[in-house]
C-alpha positions as a printed NumPy array, in Angstrom:
array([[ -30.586, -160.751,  107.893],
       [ -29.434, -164.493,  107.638],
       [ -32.035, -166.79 ,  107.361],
       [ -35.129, -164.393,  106.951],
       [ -37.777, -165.543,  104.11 ],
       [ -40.585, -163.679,  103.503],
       [ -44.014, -165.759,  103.428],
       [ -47.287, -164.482,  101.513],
       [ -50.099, -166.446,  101.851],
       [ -53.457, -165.826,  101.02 ],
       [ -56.541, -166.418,  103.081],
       [ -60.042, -165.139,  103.854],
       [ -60.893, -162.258,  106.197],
       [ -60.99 , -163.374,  109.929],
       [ -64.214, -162.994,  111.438],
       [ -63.122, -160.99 ,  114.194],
       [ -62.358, -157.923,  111.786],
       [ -63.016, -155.735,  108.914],
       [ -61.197, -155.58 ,  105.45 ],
       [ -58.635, -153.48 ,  104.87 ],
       [ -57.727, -152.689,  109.237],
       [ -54.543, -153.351,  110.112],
       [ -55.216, -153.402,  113.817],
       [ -58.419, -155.074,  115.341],
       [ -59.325, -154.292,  119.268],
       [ -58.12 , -156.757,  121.189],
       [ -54.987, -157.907,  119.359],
       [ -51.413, -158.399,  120.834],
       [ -49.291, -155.541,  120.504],
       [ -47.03 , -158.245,  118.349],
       [ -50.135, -158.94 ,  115.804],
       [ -49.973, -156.934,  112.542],
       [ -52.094, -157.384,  109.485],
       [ -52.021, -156.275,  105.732],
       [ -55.325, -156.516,  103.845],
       [ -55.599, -156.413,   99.997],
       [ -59.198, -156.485,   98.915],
       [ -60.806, -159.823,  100.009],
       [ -57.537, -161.379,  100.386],
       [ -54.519, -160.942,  102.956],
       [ -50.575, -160.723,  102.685],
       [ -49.232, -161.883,  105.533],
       [ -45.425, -161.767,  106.319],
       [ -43.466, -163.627,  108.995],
       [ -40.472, -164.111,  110.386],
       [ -39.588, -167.948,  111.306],
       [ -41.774, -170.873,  111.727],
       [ -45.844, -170.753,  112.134],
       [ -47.468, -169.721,  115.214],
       [ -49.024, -172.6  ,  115.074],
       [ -46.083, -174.992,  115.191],
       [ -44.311, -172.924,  117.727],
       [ -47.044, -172.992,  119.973],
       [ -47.24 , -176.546,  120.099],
       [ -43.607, -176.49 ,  120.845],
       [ -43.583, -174.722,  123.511],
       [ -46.986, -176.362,  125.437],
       [ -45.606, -179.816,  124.727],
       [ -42.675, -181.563,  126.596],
       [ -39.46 , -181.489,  124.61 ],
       [ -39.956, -184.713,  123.271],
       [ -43.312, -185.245,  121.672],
       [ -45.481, -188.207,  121.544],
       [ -45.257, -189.989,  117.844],
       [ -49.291, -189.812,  117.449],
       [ -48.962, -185.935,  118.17 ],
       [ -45.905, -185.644,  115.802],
       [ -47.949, -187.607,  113.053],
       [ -50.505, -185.732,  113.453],
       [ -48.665, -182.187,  112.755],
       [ -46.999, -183.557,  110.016],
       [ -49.875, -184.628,  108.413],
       [ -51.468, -181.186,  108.965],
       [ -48.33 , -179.147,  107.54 ],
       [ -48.383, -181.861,  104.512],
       [ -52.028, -181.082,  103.869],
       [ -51.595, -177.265,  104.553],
       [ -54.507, -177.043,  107.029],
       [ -52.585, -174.436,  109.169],
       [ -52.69 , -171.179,  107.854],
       [ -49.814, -168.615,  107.965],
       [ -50.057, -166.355,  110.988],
       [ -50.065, -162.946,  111.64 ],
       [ -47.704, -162.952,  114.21 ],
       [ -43.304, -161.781,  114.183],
       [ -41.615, -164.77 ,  115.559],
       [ -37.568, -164.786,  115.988],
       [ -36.244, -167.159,  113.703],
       [ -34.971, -170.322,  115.706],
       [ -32.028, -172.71 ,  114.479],
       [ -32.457, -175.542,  112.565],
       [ -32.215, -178.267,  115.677],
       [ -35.802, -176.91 ,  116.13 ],
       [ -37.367, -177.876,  112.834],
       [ -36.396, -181.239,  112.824],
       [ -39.249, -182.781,  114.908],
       [ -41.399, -181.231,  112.363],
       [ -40.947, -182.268,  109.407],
       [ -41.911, -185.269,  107.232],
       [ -38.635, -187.305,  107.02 ],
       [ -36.697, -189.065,  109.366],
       [ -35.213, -186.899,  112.715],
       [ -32.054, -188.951,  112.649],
       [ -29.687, -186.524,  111.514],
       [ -26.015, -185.577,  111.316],
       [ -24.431, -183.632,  113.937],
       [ -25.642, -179.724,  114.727],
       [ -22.726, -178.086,  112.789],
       [ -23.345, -180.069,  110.033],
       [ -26.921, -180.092,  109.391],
       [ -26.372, -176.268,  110.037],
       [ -24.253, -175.861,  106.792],
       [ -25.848, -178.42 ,  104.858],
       [ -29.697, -178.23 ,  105.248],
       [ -30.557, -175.038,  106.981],
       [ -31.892, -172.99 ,  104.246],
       [ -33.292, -176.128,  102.998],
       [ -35.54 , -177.115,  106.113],
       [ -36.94 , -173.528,  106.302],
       [ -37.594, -173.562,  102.755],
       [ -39.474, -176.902,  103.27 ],
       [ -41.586, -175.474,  106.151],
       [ -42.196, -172.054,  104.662],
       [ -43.176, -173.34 ,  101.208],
       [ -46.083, -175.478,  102.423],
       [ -47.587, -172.473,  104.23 ],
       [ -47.664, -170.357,  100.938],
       [ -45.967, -168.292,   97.856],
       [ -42.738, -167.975,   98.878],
       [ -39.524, -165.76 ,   98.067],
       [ -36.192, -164.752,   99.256],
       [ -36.181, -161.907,  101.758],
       [ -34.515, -158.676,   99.836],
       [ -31.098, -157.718,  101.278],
       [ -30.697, -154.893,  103.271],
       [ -32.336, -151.209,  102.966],
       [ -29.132, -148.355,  102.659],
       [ -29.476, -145.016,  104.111],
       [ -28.136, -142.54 ,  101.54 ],
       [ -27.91 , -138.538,  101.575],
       [ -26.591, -136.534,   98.09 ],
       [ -25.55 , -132.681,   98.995],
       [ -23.848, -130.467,   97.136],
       [ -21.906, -128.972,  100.197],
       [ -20.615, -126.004,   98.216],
       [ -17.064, -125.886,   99.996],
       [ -15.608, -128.365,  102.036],
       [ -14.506, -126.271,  104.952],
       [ -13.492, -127.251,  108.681],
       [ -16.936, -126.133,  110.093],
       [ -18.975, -128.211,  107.011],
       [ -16.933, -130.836,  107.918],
       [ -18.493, -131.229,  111.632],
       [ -21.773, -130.35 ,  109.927],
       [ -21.602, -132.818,  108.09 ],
       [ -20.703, -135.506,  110.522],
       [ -23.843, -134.1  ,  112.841],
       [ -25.684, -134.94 ,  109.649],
       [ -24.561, -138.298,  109.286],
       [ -24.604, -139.391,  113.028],
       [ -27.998, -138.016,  113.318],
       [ -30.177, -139.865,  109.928],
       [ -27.61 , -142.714,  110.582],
       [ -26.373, -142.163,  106.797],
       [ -24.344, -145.721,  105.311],
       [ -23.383, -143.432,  102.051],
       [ -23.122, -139.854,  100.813],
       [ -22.585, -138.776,   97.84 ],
       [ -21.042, -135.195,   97.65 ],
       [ -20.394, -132.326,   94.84 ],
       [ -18.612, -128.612,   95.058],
       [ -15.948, -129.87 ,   97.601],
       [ -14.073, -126.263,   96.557],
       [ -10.308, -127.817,   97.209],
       [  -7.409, -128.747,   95.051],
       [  -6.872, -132.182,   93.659],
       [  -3.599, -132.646,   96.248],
       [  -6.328, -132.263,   99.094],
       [  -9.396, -134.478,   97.779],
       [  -7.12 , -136.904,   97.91 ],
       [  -6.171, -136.574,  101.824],
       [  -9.634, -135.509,  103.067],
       [ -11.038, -137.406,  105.852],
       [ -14.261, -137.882,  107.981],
       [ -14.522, -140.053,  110.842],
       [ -16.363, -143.609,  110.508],
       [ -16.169, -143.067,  106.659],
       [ -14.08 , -143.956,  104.016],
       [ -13.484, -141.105,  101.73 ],
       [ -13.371, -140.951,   97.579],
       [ -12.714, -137.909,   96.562],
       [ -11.377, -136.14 ,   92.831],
       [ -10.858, -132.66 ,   92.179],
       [  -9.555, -130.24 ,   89.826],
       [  -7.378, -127.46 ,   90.109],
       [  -9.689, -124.484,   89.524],
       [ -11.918, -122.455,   91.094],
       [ -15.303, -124.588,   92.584],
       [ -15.687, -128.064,   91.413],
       [ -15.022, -131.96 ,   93.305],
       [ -17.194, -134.492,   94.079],
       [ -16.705, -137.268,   96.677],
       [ -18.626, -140.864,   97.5  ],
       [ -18.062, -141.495,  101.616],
       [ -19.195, -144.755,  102.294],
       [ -19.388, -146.396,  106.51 ],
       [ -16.21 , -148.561,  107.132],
       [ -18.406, -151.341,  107.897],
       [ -18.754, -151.584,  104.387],
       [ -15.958, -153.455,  102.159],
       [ -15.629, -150.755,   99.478],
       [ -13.023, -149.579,   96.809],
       [ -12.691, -146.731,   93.885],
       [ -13.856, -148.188,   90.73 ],
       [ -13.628, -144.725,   88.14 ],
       [ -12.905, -141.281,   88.164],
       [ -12.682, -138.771,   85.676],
       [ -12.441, -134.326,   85.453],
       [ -13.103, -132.962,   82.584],
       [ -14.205, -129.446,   81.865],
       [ -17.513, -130.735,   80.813],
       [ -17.906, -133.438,   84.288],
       [ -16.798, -134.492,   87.306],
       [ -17.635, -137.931,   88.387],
       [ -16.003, -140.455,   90.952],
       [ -17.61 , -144.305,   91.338],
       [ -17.084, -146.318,   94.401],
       [ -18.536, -150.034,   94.705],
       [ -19.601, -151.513,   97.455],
       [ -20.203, -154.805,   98.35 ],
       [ -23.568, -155.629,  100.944],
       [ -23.691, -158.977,  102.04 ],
       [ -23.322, -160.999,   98.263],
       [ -24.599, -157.692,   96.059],
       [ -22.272, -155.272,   94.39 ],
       [ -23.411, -151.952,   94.284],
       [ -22.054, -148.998,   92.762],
       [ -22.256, -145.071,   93.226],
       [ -21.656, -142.694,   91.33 ],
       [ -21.589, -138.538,   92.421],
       [ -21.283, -136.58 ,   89.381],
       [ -21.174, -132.397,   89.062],
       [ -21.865, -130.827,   85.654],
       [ -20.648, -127.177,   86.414],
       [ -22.681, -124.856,   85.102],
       [ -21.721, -122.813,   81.393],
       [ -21.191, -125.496,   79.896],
       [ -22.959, -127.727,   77.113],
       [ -23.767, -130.814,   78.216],
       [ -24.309, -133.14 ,   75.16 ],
       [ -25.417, -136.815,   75.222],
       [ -21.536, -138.461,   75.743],
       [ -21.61 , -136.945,   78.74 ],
       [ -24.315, -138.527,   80.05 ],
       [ -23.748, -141.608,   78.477],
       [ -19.902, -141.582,   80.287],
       [ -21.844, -141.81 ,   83.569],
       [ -22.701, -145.252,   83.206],
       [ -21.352, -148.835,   82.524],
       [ -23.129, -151.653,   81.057],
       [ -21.812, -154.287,   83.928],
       [ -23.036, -151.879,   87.031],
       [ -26.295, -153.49 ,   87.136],
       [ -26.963, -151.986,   90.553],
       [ -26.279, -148.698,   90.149],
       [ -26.85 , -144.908,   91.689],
       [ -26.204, -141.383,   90.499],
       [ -26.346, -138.337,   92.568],
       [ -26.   , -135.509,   89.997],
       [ -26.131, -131.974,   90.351],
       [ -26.811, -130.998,   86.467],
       [ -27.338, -127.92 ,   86.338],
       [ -29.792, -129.026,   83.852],
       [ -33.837, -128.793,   83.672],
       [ -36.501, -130.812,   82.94 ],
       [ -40.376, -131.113,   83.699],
       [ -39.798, -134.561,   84.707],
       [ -38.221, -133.437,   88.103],
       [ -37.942, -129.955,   87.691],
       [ -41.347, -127.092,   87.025],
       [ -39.694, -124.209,   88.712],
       [ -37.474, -123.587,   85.445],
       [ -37.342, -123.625,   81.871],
       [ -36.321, -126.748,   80.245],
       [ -32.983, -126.612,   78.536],
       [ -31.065, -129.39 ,   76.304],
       [ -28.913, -131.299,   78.993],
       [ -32.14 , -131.986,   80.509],
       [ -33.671, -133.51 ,   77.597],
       [ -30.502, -135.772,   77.239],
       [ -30.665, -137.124,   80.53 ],
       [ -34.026, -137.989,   80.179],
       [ -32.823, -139.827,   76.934],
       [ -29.76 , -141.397,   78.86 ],
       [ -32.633, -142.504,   81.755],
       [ -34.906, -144.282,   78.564],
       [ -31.549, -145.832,   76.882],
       [ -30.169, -146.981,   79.968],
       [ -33.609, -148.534,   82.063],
       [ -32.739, -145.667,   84.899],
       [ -35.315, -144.138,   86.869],
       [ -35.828, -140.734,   87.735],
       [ -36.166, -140.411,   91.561],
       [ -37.722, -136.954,   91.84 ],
       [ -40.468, -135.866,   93.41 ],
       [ -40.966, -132.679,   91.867],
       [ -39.948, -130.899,   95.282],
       [ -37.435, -128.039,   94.802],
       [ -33.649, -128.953,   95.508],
       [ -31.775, -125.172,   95.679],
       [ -32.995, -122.148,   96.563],
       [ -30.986, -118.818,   95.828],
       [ -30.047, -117.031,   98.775],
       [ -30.483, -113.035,   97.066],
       [ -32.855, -111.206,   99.603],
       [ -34.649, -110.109,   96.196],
       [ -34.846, -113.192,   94.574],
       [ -35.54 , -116.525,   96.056],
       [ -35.852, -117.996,   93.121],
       [ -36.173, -122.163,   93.686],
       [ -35.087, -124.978,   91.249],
       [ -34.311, -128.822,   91.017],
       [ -30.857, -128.905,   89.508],
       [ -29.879, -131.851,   91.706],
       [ -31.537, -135.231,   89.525],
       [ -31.089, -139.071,   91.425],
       [ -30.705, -141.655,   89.091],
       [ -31.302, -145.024,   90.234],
       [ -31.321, -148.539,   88.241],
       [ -31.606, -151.77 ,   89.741],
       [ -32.296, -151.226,   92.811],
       [ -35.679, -150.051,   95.083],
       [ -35.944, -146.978,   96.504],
       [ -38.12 , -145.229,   99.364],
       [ -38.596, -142.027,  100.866],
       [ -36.728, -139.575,   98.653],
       [ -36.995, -136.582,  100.179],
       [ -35.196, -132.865,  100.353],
       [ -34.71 , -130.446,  103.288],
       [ -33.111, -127.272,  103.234],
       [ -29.863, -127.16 ,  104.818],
       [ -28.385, -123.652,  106.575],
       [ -24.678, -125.027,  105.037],
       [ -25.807, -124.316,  101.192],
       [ -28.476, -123.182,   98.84 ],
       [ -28.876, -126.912,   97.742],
       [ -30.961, -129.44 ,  100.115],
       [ -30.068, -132.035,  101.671],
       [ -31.631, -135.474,   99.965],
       [ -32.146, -138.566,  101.879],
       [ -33.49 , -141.662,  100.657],
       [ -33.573, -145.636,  101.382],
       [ -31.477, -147.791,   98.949],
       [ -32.397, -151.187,   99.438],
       [ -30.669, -154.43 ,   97.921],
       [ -32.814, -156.156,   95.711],
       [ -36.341, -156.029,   94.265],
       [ -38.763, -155.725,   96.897],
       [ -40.075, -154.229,  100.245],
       [ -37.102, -154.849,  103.234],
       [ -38.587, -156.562,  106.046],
       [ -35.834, -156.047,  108.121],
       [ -33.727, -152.999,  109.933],
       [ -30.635, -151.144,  108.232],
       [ -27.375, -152.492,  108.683],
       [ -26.1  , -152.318,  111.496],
       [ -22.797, -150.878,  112.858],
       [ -20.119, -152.635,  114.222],
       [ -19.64 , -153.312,  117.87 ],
       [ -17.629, -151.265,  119.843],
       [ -15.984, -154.585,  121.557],
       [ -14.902, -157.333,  119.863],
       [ -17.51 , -160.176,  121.508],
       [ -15.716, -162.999,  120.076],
       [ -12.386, -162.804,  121.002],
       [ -13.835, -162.143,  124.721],
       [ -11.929, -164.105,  127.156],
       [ -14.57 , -165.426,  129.253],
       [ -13.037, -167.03 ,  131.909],
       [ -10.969, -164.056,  132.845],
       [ -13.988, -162.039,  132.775],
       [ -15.472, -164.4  ,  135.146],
       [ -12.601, -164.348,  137.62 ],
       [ -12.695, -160.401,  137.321],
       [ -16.643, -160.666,  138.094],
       [ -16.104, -163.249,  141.107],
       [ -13.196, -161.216,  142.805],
       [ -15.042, -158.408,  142.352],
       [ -18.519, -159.309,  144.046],
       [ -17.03 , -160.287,  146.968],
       [ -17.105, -157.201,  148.221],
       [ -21.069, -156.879,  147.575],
       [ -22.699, -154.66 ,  149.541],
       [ -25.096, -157.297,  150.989],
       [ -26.936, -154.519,  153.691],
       [ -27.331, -151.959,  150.89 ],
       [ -30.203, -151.022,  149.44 ],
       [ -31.209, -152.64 ,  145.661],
       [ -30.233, -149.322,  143.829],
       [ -26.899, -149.669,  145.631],
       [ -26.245, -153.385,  144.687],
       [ -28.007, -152.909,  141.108],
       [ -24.626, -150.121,  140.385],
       [ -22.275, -152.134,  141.983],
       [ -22.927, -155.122,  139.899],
       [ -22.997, -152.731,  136.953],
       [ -19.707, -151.526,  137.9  ],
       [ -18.24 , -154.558,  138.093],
       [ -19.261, -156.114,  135.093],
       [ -17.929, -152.495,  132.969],
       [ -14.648, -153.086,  134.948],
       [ -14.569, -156.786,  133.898],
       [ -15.567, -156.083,  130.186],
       [ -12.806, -153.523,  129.626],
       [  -9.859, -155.984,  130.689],
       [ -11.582, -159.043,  129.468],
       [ -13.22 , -157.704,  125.94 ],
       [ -10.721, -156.419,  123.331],
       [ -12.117, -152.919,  121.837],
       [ -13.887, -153.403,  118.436],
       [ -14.491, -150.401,  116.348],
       [ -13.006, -147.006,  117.757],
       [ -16.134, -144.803,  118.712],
       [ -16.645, -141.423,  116.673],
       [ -15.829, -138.434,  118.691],
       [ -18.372, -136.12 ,  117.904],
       [ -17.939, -132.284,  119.023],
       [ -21.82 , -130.699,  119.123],
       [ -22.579, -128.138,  122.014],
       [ -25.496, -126.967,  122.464],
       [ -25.143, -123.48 ,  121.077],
       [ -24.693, -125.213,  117.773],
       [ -28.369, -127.227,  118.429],
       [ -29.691, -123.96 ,  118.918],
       [ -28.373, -122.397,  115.857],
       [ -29.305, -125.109,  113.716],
       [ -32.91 , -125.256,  114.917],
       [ -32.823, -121.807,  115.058],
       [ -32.226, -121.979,  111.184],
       [ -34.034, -125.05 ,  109.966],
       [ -37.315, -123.259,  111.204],
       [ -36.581, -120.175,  109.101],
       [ -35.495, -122.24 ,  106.282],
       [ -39.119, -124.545,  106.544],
       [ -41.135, -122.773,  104.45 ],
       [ -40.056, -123.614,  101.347],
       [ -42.63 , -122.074,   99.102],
       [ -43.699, -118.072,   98.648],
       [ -41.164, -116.47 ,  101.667],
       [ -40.862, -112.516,  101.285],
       [ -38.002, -110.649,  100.878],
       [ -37.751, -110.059,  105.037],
       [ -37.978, -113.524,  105.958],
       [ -35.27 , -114.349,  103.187],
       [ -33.158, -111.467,  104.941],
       [ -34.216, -113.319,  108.413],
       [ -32.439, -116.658,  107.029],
       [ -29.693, -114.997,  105.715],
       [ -28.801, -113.642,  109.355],
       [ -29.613, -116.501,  110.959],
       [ -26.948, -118.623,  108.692],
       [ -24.608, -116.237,  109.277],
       [ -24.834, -116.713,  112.907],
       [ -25.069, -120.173,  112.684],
       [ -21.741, -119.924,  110.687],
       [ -19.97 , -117.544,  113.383],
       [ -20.282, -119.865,  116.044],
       [ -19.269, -123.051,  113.627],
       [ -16.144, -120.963,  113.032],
       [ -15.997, -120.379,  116.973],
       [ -16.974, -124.274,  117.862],
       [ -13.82 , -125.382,  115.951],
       [ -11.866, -122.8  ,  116.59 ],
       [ -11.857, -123.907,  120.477],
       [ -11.701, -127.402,  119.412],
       [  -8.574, -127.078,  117.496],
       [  -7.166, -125.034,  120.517],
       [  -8.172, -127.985,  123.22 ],
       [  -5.687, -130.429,  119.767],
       [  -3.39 , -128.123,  120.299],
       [  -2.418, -128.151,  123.731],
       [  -1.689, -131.892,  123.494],
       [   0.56 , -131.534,  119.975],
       [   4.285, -132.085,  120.272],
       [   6.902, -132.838,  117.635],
       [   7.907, -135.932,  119.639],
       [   4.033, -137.245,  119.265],
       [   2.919, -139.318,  116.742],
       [  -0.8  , -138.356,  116.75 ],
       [   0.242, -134.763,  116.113],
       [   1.894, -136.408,  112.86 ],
       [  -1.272, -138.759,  111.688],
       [  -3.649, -135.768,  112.814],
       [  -1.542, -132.939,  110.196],
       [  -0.869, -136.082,  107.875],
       [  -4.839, -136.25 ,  107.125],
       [  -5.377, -132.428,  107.15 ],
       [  -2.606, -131.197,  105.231],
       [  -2.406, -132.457,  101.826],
       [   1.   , -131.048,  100.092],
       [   1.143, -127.669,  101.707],
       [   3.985, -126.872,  104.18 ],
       [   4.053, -128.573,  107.386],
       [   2.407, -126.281,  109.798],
       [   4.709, -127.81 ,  112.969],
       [   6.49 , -124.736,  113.214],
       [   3.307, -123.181,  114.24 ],
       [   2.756, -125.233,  117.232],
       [   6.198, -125.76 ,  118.08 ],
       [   9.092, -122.989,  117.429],
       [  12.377, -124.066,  118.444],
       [  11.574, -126.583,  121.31 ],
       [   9.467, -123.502,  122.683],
       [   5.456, -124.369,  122.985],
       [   3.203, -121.6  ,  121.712],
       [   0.668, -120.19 ,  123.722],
       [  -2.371, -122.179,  123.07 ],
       [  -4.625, -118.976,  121.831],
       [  -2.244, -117.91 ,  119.603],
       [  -1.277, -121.93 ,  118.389],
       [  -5.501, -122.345,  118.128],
       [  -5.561, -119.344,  115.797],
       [  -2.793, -119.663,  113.549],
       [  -4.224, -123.494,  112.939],
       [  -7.911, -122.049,  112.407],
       [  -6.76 , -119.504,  109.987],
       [  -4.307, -121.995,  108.167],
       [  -6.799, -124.669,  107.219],
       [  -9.724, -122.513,  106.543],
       [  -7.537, -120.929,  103.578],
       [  -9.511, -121.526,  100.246],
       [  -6.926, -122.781,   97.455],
       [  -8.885, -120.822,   94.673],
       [  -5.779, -121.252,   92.103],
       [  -3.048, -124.006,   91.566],
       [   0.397, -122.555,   92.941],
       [   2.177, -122.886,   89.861],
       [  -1.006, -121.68 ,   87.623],
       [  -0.243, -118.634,   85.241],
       [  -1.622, -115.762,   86.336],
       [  -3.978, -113.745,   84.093],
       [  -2.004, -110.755,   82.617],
       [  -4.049, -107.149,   82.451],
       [  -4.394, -106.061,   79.233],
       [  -1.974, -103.427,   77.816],
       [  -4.02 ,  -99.648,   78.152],
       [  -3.644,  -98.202,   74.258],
       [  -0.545,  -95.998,   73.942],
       [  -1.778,  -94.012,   71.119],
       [  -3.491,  -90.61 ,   70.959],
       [  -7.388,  -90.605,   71.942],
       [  -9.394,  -88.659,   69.418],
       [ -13.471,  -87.792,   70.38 ],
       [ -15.716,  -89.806,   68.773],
       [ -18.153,  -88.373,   66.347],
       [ -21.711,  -87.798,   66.632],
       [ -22.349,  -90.475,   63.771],
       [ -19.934,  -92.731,   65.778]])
């Protein structure tokens, strides 16, 4: 993303097309156009065509009547913008370019001193120019109902597979002693909770990310946990929020979801609340009208489509609604979308966030290497390389030499590279791809299913959920057989699991004696799928006392 400006120029129509294509016959794959009426906006990426071109077919120095000559033409803005993606070069390449003198400091200086200025310089002459917007954010909000060991690799699939940077998370279903020890690989995990029945919301955002807990607060009204982040020089902040449903929400409430200094700000909700402006499947109801008022007070957009965002899972009713609402303010967003998901009634929601104000014109952020490239030492690599081709099958065949040489260099880069980021281990078989596509092609239509293809999905889920259950049931087993008292990944691995509740040790290990590992798999498996529906020291509702006195029949006026 450093050092990409966005160029709009305007120019006529070329004569070798038609207004409005994007593609004429005979252009280079590379050649893309965007046509506006009689006018064009034309974006690129580094210096004109035209410039580069002449770079390239010249000699690397350049005569002075030829430089003169394209200086004069840049000054005078006789070469148009192109229509053509060029990698941005460094600013050595500029220099001979422009209209000043070429005798400049050294590389490393003119680097931090005048870079953005010489491509500012070049860019402005070819048009209207402005800063490229920062980076585009994928984001999912799910109310997961239940946070459970077979959600949990669910929910990792999910991420892995639409490449999710943040998720925003409601109904976690655990105590607040656990939300605050939950885990997911790759993620760093904010989590609150209360100690009742349903409830907890969570914001997981990629460890690439610098990121840290800004509020949290549970009443019996709301649940809401922010978490900023910080993308390249933005701050930006997300909120997930869960009104739970019975109770009033009034216009504080709303109002406590926001802060006047998060200027880039998110809010995956689930309301429980209705509105036409996101929601025609159900009745309008006061919260809704006060989160449209929060949305007017506070310059927050609604990002609804109108598309349903829970369906009820009765076989006689399948009754849908939109009580999850995305608030967004600040910020551009693209491609909000929901899907149902086999793990709840609610969808899944998936959107682009992107930093700043206009249209990205460049890829999400990317992930961290897995080796660390700069702290590579070369010249042992090198060595490893050299001592290792001189066994090179010179008689072989190319297919032959073509894997040695790959071989060599893997052996060379795993001595000579230090690892970067620890890969994710991710445990999908393919029974699991089955089930889920199984499901997601019951779950497709959305709109006017009977009460037999509701029973169809409800089976299917079920299934799906069986071998879940199954999948990390053999997973934990394959842990197992590797956990010892004496080993500290046994520790770290219960340490992130538990939360407060006994150690479970003593049900891998039982006086220096290992348990089998079917019995050690199940005890684990039935352990941590254990719902904490009450607080241990919570007072347990008394019956009420049966009358004592004599029962008398009741009259026929009674």
């Amino acid at each position: 993303m450093d050092g990409h400006l966005s160029v709009v120029g305007r120019t006529t129509t070329p004569s070798w097309g038609k207004p409005g294509a994007t593609r004429f016959y005979g252009d280079p794959p590379w050649r893309h156009r965007v046509t506006t009426r009689a006018s064009s906006i034309l974006h690129c990426h580094g210096i004109l065509a035209s410039v580069a071109n002449t770079k390239r077919s010249g000699n690397k120095k350049l005569k002075k009547q030829e430089t003169k000559k394209l200086r004069n033409k840049i000054s005078q803005h006789i070469i148009p913008p192109a229509f053509i993606l060029l990698p941005i070069p460094f600013c050595h390449t500029l220099t001979s370019y422009l209209p000043y003198p070429t005798h400049l400091p050294p590389w490393c200086t003119r680097m931090r001193a005048a870079r953005d200025i010489n491509l500012s310089i070049l860019l402005l002459r070819a048009g209207d120019v402005h800063p490229n917007p920062g980076p585009a954010l994928r984001i999912a909000q799910f109310n997961i109902l239940g946070f459970t060991p077979g959600r949990r690799l669910s929910l990792l699939h999910k991420a892995i597979t639409h490449n999710l940077d943040v998720l925003l998370l409601q109904e976690l279903h655990v105590t607040e002693d656990e939300a605050s020890r939950l885990t997911l690989d790759g993620y760093k995990f904010f989590a609150v909770s209360r100690n009742a029945r349903g409830g907890g919301v969570a914001v997981l955002v990629r460890d690439v990310f610098q990121s840290s807990l800004v509020s949290q607060s549970i009443t019996s009204v709301v649940e809401q946990i922010t978490a900023c982040v910080k993308v390249g020089a933005h701050l930006c902040y997300f909120t997930s929020a869960y009104f739970p449903s019975g109770n009033r929400v009034g216009s504080a409430t709303v109002h406590s979801l926001s802060q006047g200094a998060w200027t880039t700000h998110l809010i995956g909700l689930d309301s429980n609340c209705h509105h036409g402006r996101w929601d025609t499947y159900a009745d309008a109801n006061p919260g809704g009208s006060h989160i449209v008022d929060f949305c007017t007070d506070e310059r927050y957009a609604i990002l609804n489509t109108g598309d349903p965002t829970r369906r009820s899972l009765t076989v006689r009713k399948g009754r849908l609604s939109a009580p999850d609402v995305t608030l967004a303010r600040g910020c551009t967003t693209q491609r909000w979308q929901s899907t149902p998901d086999p793990d709840s009634d609610h969808f899944l929601i998936t959107f682009n966030f992107v930093i700043g104000d206009d249209v990205p014109l460049a890829h999400h952020v990317p992930k961290r290497s897995f080796y660390s490239w700069g702290k590579a030492n070369w010249q042992e690599f090198s060595r490893l390389v050299a001592a290792d081709c001189r066994t090179f099958p010179m008689r072989g065949n190319p297919h032959q030499q073509a894997k040695f040489l790959s071989r060599s260099i893997a052996k060379a880069t795993a001595k000579a590279v230090p690892k970067g980021v620890v890969r994710v281990r991710h445990f999908w078989s393919a029974d699991l791809e089955d089930a889920q596509s199984k499901c997601e092609a019951l779950l497709n239509p959305i709109h006017g299913t009977t009460p037999a293809q509701r029973r169809a999905i409800l089976v299917s889920t079920r299934e799906r959920k069986k071998i879940l259950d199954m999948h990390c049931k053999n997973e934990w087993g394959k842990a197992c057989a590797d956990m010892k008292t004496s080993n500290s990944a046994t520790w770290r691995m219960l340490h992130n699991i538990m939360s407060t509740r006994p150690t479970p040790t003593n049900l891998v290990v039982e006086g220096g004696r290992e348990i089998p590992l079917t019995s050690a798999a199940n005890h684990l498996v039935s352990f941590f799928k254990t719902k904490a529906t009450r607080h241990p020291r919570a007072k347990v509702p008394q019956t009420p006392p049966r009358p004592t006195g004599l029962l008398r029949a009741l009259t026929r006026h009674e």
